[in-house]
Amino acid sequence: MDDVLDLVVREYARVELLPAYVGAVAAWVITTPVRRVVWAFLWQVWRVVRLNGGMWIEIVARYQDVLQNRELRQLRGPAYAYALWSAVFAVPVQVLRDGEVEYGRYGRMHRSWWVAGQVTFGEYGPELLVRSARSIGRYGRAAGEACLLTGRRVFVKLHGVGWLLLLLLSLTIHIPMALYDLLEFSLCGTVGVVAVVVALNALNYLLKWISLGLEATVSIGCLRLLTHGWRLSDGDGRLQKMAPHHLLGNAWESVLRNADVRDRSEEASLLKLQEPDVEDLDDFQPAEDELLYEEQAAPTSVACSESDVPLHFSEADVELANTLSHLAAQASALTEMASRAQLRVRRGRQTLG
């Protein structure tokens, strides 16, 4: 040991090193203000790190209490997922509110950001997703209904073409029958028609007027058979409904009826799209500290009263709002219970200490 001490003295306690030692002491004394600033800066850095570290440790501990809560574990499905998602924002808000004195203005600033995240991503975001999904489904159904309505329009057009063809067929049958009726009326009945036809055929045979006399006679005979056979076979009046004036009346009634059904179907489909998808942004709470304290102290409403429901809301919208409010109330209650349990544990530790 003495040898080591002698070696150190010979190595560092030399006269030529004295100026260096004096300069180091002088530099230490001269730089005292700078060192104080550096130490103050490092102390502030350590304070911020310790403050943030303690805050996050407390938040993680609260998260553990929330996850171990029995009431939370009893939730299933979307309610459980939404409660966990709400706790992501509700727990830091609760921690920063309980530690307002410790964290001060820095904590209030962080709390404002967490409250903004809670309102945006914890309340507005899920509701926006749900309403967007409902809106997409509604527009998808409306598109399907529009395709069906387009098909109905095509069917109506084809139905109109069918009425037109049926009218042309009726005219093809009834115009010759009307001409034959006019001929019988002019010649005073069937006997007159037969007499005129026989006389014309005799004159045509003698004078050779036309070469189609036989064909004309056969055509007149067929028209007579068609006219009288049509009327004799129409005992119950069904063939009378094939008359052009009956067809025109039925076609007009069908067009009006189809147009009315089409208009009502299209209006009903459009009314479904006019339902509101998302509430106005003004309906959500602002991220202000004074209002937040009052909101935290006031009990959370579980269901919407009838007076608070807008007139344009449907029953499905009211049910969705009630469900989301109920889930948010459950998450807030679970967070409050966890914070109280953590506070009791702290007091017990302090008492034991």
PDB file of C-alpha atoms in Angstrom, residues 157-173 242 244 247-248 251:
ATOM      1  CA  LYS A 157     -92.416  -0.197 -70.251  1.00  0.00           C
ATOM      2  CA  LEU A 158     -92.763  -3.770 -71.471  1.00  0.00           C
ATOM      3  CA  HIS A 159     -96.263  -3.847 -70.004  1.00  0.00           C
ATOM      4  CA  GLY A 160     -97.095  -0.715 -71.984  1.00  0.00           C
ATOM      5  CA  VAL A 161     -95.711  -2.302 -75.140  1.00  0.00           C
ATOM      6  CA  GLY A 162     -97.914  -5.326 -74.414  1.00  0.00           C
ATOM      7  CA  TRP A 163    -100.965  -3.083 -74.090  1.00  0.00           C
ATOM      8  CA  LEU A 164    -100.056  -1.434 -77.412  1.00  0.00           C
ATOM      9  CA  LEU A 165     -99.697  -4.772 -79.185  1.00  0.00           C
ATOM     10  CA  LEU A 166    -102.982  -5.949 -77.684  1.00  0.00           C
ATOM     11  CA  LEU A 167    -104.658  -2.743 -78.875  1.00  0.00           C
ATOM     12  CA  LEU A 168    -103.270  -3.242 -82.387  1.00  0.00           C
ATOM     13  CA  LEU A 169    -104.552  -6.818 -82.379  1.00  0.00           C
ATOM     14  CA  SER A 170    -107.965  -5.619 -81.218  1.00  0.00           C
ATOM     15  CA  LEU A 171    -108.034  -2.980 -83.952  1.00  0.00           C
ATOM     16  CA  THR A 172    -107.014  -5.595 -86.508  1.00  0.00           C
ATOM     17  CA  ILE A 173    -110.044  -7.672 -85.507  1.00  0.00           C
ATOM     18  CA  MET A 242    -111.261  -6.952 -75.978  1.00  0.00           C
ATOM     19  CA  PRO A 244    -110.517  -1.056 -78.370  1.00  0.00           C
ATOM     20  CA  LEU A 247    -108.548  -1.832 -73.822  1.00  0.00           C
ATOM     21  CA  LEU A 248    -107.798   1.890 -73.835  1.00  0.00           C
ATOM     22  CA  ALA A 251    -104.469   0.468 -70.249  1.00  0.00           C
TER      23      ALA A 251
END
